[in-house]
XYZ file of C-alpha atoms in Angstrom:
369
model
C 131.881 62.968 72.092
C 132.666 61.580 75.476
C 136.437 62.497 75.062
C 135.726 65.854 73.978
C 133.647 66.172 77.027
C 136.791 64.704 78.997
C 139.025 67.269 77.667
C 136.912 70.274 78.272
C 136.262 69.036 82.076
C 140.127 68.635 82.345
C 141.237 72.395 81.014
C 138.358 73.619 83.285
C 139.743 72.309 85.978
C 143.246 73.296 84.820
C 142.263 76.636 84.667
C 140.483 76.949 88.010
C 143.904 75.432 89.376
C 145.921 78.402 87.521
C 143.392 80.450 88.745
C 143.502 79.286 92.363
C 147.714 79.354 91.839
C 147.328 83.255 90.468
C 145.253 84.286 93.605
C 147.795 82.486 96.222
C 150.797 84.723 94.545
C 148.931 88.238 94.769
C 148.025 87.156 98.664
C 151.365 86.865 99.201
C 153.412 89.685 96.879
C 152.813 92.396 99.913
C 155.012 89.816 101.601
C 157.636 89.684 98.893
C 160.476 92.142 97.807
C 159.916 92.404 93.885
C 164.117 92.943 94.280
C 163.883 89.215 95.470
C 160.884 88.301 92.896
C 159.098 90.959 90.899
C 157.056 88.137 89.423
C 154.464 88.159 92.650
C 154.173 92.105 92.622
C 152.644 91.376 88.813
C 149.549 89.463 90.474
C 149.368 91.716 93.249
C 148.159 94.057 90.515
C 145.090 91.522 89.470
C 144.155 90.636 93.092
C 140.473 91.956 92.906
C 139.946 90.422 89.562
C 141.333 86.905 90.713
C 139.468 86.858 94.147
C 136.536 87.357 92.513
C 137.372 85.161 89.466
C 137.956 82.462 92.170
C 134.671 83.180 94.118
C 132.853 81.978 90.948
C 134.588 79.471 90.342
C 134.431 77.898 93.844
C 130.232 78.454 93.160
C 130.336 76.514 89.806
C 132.389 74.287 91.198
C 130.746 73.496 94.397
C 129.474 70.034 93.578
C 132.976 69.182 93.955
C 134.478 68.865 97.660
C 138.108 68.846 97.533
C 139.122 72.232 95.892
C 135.978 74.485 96.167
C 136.883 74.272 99.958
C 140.119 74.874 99.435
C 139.054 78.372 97.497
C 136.780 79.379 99.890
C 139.161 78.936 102.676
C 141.680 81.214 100.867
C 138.977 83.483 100.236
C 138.012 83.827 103.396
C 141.592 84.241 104.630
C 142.681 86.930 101.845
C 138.944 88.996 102.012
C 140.683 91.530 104.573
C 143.022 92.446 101.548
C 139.849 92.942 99.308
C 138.099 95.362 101.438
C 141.802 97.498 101.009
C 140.523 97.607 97.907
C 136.897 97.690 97.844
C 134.852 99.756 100.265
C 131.148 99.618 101.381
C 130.630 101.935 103.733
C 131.496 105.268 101.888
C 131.780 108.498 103.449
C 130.163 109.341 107.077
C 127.929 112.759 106.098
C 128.394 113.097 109.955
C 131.648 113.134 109.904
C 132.129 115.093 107.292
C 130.314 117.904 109.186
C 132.527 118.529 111.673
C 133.125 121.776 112.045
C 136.819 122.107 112.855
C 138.020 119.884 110.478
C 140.987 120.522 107.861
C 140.741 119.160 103.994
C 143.442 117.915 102.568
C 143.447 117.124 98.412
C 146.197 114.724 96.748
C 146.262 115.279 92.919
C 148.557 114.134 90.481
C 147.864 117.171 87.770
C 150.070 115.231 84.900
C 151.838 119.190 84.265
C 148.186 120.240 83.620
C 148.133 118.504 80.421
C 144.361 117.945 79.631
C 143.843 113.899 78.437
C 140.854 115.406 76.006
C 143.172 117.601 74.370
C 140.468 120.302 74.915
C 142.004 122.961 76.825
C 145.110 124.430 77.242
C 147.646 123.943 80.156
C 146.793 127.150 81.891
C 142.696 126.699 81.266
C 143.100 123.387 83.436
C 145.279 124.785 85.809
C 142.762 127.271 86.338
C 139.783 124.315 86.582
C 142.004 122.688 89.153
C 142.991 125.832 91.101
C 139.228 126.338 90.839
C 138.775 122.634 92.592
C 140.496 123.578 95.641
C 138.955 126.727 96.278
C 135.481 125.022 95.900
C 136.808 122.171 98.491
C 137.894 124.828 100.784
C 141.174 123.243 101.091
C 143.409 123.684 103.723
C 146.553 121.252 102.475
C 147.364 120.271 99.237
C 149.940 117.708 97.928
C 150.082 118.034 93.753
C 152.743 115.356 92.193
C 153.826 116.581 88.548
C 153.192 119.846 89.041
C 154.651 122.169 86.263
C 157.198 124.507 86.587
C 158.908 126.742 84.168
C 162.451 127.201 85.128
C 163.072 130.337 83.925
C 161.967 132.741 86.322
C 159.895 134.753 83.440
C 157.915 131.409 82.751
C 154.439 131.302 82.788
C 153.830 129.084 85.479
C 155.615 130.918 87.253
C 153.741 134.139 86.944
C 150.668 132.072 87.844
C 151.988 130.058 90.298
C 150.471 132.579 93.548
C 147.417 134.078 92.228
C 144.371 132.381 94.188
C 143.268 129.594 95.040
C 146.666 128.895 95.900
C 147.367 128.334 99.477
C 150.161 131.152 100.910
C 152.559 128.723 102.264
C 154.127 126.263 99.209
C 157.234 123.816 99.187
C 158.391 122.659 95.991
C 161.089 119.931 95.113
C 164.079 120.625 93.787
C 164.626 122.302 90.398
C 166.860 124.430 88.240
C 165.708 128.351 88.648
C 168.304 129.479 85.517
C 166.835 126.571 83.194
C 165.053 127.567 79.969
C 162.591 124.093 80.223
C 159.404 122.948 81.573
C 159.683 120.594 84.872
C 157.218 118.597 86.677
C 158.139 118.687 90.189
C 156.136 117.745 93.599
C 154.516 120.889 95.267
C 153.006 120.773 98.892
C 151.118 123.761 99.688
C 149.168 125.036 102.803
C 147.426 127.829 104.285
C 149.208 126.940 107.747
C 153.293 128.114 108.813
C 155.617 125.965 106.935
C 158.221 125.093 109.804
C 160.338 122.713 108.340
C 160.977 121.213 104.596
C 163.061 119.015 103.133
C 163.411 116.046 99.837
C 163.736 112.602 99.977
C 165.921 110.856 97.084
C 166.055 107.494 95.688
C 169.394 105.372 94.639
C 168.965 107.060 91.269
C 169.038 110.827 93.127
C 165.646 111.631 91.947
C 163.739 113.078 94.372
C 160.802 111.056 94.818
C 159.165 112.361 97.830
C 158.922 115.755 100.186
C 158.557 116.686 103.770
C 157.076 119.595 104.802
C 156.187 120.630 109.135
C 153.328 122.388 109.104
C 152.266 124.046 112.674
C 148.426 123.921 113.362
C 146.973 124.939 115.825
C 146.529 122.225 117.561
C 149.729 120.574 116.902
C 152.395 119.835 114.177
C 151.904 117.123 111.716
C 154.802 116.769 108.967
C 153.277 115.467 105.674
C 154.760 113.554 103.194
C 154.063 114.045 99.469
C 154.983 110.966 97.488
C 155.577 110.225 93.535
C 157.125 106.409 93.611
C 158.292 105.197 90.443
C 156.090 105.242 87.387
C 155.439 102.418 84.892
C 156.259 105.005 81.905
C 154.173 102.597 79.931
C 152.629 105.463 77.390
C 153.796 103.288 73.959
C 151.759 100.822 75.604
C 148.325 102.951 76.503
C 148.547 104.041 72.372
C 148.868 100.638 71.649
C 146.020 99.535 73.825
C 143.719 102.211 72.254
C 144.302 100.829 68.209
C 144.896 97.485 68.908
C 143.457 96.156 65.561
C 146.764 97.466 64.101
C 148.639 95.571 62.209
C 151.370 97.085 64.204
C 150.795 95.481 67.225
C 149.744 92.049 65.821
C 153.512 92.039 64.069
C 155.111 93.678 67.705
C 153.345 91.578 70.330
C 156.016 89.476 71.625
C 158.607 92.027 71.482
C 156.530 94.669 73.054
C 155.026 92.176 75.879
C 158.951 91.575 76.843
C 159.502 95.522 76.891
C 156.669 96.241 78.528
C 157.931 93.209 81.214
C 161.180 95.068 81.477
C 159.791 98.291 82.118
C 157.274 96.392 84.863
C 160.112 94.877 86.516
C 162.431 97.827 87.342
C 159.393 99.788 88.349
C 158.557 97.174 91.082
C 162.335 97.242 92.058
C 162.545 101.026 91.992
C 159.121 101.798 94.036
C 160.223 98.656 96.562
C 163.609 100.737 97.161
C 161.774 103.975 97.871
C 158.939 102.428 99.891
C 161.774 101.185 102.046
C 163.499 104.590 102.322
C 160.307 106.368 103.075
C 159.418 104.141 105.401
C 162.408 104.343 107.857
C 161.936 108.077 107.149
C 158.716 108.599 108.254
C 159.916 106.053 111.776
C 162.245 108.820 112.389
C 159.778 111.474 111.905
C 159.251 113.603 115.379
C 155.963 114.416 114.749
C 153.032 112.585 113.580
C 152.620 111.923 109.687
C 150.434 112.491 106.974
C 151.444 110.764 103.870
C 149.853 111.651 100.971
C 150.594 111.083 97.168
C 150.801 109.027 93.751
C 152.317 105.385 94.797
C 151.895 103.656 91.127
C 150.717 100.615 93.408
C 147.653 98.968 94.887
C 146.927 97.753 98.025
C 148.204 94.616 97.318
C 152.044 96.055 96.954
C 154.977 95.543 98.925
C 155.467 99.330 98.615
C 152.037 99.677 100.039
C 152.462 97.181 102.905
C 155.580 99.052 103.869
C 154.908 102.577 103.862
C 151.493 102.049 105.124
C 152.701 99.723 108.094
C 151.885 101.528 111.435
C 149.513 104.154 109.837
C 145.954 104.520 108.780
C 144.652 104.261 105.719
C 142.318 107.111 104.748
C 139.916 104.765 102.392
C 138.786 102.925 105.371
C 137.262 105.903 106.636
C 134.710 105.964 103.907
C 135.591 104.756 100.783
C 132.784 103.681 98.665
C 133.398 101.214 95.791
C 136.712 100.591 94.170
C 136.976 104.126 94.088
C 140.050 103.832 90.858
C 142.007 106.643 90.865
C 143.848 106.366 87.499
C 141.376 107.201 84.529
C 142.862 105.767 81.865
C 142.748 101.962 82.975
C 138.900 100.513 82.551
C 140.340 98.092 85.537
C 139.115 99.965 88.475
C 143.104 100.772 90.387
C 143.531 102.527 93.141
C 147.055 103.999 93.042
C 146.975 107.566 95.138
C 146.995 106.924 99.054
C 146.534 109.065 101.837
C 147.847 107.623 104.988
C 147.604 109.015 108.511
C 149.546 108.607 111.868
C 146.944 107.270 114.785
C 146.987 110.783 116.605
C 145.180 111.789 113.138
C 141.996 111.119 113.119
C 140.759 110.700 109.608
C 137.150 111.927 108.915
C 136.372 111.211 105.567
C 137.615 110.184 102.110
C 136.179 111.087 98.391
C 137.358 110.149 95.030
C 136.777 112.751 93.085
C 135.883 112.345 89.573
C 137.340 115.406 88.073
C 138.631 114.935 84.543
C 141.148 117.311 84.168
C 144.318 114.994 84.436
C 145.303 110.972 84.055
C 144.255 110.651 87.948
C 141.926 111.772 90.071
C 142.194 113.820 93.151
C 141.496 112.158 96.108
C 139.824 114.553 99.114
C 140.148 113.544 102.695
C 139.015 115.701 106.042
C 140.682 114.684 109.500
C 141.197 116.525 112.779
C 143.338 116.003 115.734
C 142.197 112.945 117.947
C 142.745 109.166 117.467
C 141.657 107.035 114.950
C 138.666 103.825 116.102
């Protein structure tokens, strides 16, 4: 009895080491190129889960002197990069009723495909059309938004009837094509002045610019779709895992699904890079706005956010996940803002018309606290 007793006390401490181990490497993958070592980037994605994990174990474990200290230390010194991802404050109503302020709404539509697979394409383009009207929007930056190339298509048709703004930039794609594309769209009921795409190694267009004159100024915004996971075989697995499909495929699905993890990280650390020196070159101040496929914990987060303000701090309550397929709460859509912006406000709305959700933010001109 008294070994068995030894042996649980020894893989309980084992695992509070490979706990405390798995917490150290998400602190530091904002620090680390995934091109360098993608393996960090892969607890990054956990860090809420292990910081907390390792605040209860440091409690259970306080009888003990040596480690639990050593936890709460490293709590201490990594809780700045938990409030990037958890928020108490949540919106300022004061704020929010400033009268001269301009709303801006980041969606990632997913080509208006409904996730219920209860309405059609052009009923939830409507319901999100309908969104911005209600939110009185003045920008909007949509990532997969659905275009028909064919100039007869019927997105097309639809694609200015209100609530669309007047003033729209699209990314590039093929007006004599017979298919369906998802493209980024950045559109505004302010003068368009200047435009322009931003490509990765690969030449896909991963991110827009678009000048837009206010009246108080010109701010060029940045709509952003970095690299996806493309893990859908994995989110059907996930939903009938008692299969004996995935029993027999585990092993050889857990190295795809590895793979496909890997060259993501690689892929959005590339872009974040050429965004980033984009946006330093950028004569006016920025708004950048979009679907990053990464938490706060990211290198890709650390670098395009570096010098700008992140909207969440500004009043964003909870965990505030904006991807509604994971039950881990994730917050993947950002909206940063140059320090001549001052941001207002920030909601997470929980519209279900898509696989995300749109995220709201009000600023003005002025400088942020």
């Amino acid at each position: 009895m008294k070994f068995i007793k030894r042996i649980l006390r020894l893989l309980f401490r084992l695992s509070g080491l490979l706990l405390f181990a798995a917490l150290i490497a998400a602190m530091v993958s904002p620090y680390i190129d995934p091109y360098r070592c993608w393996v960090f980037a892969f607890f990054g994605l956990a860090y809420p889960l292990l910081w907390l994990a390792n605040l209860l174990n440091a409690l259970v474990n306080i009888r003990f002197r040596i480690l639990p200290r050593a936890i709460l230390i490293t709590l201490l010194a990594g809780l700045p990069l938990m409030l990037r991802h958890y928020g108490a404050s949540g919106p300022d109503k004061q704020a929010m009723s400033v009268s001269d302020a301009y709303t801006l709404i980041s969606y990632n539509v997913h080509g208006f495909s409904d996730i219920s697979g209860k309405h059609s394409v052009f009923d939830v383009q409507f319901r999100i059309h309908n969104l911005y009207t209600q939110e009185k929007a003045d920008l909007i930056c949509m990532q997969e938004y659905p275009v028909r190339r064919n100039p007869s298509g019927g997105f097309n048709r639809n694609m200015n009837i209100p609530p669309l703004l007047p003033q729209n930039h699209f990314s590039w794609y093929e007006p004599d094509g017979i298919y369906m594309e998802s493209v980024l769209m950045t559109s505004t009921r302010h003068r368009i002045l200047d435009r322009g795409i931003i490509y990765s190694p690969d030449a896909e267009d991963f991110a827009i610019y678009t000048d837009i004159s206010f009246p108080e100024g010109t701010i060029r915004v940045y709509n952003v779709h970095l690299q996806s996971l493309m893990l859908k075989e994995e989110r059907s697995l996930l939903k009938n895992s008692t299969s004996g499909y995935m029993k027999k495929s585990t092993l050889r699905q857990s190295w795809i699904t590895a793979s496909k993890l890997r060259r993501a990280f690689i892929l959005r650390a590339y872009q974040a890079k050429c965004l980033a020196q984009h946006i330093q070159q950028s004569p006016w101040p920025v708004i950048v706005a979009g679907d990053f496929n990464d938490t706060p914990a990211s290198y890709a987060y650390r670098i395009v956010s570096r010098g700008l303000c992140d909207s969440f701090k500004a009043g964003g309550k909870g965990f505030s996940s904006t991807f509604s397929e994971s039950h881990y709460p994730i917050r993947i859509d950002h909206v940063f803002a140059s320090p001549q912006i001052k941001v207002l406000s920030y909601e997470r709305k929980a519209a279900g018309y898509s696989d995300h959700y749109p995220v709201i933010v009000r600023f003005t001109f002025g400088n942020n606290d």
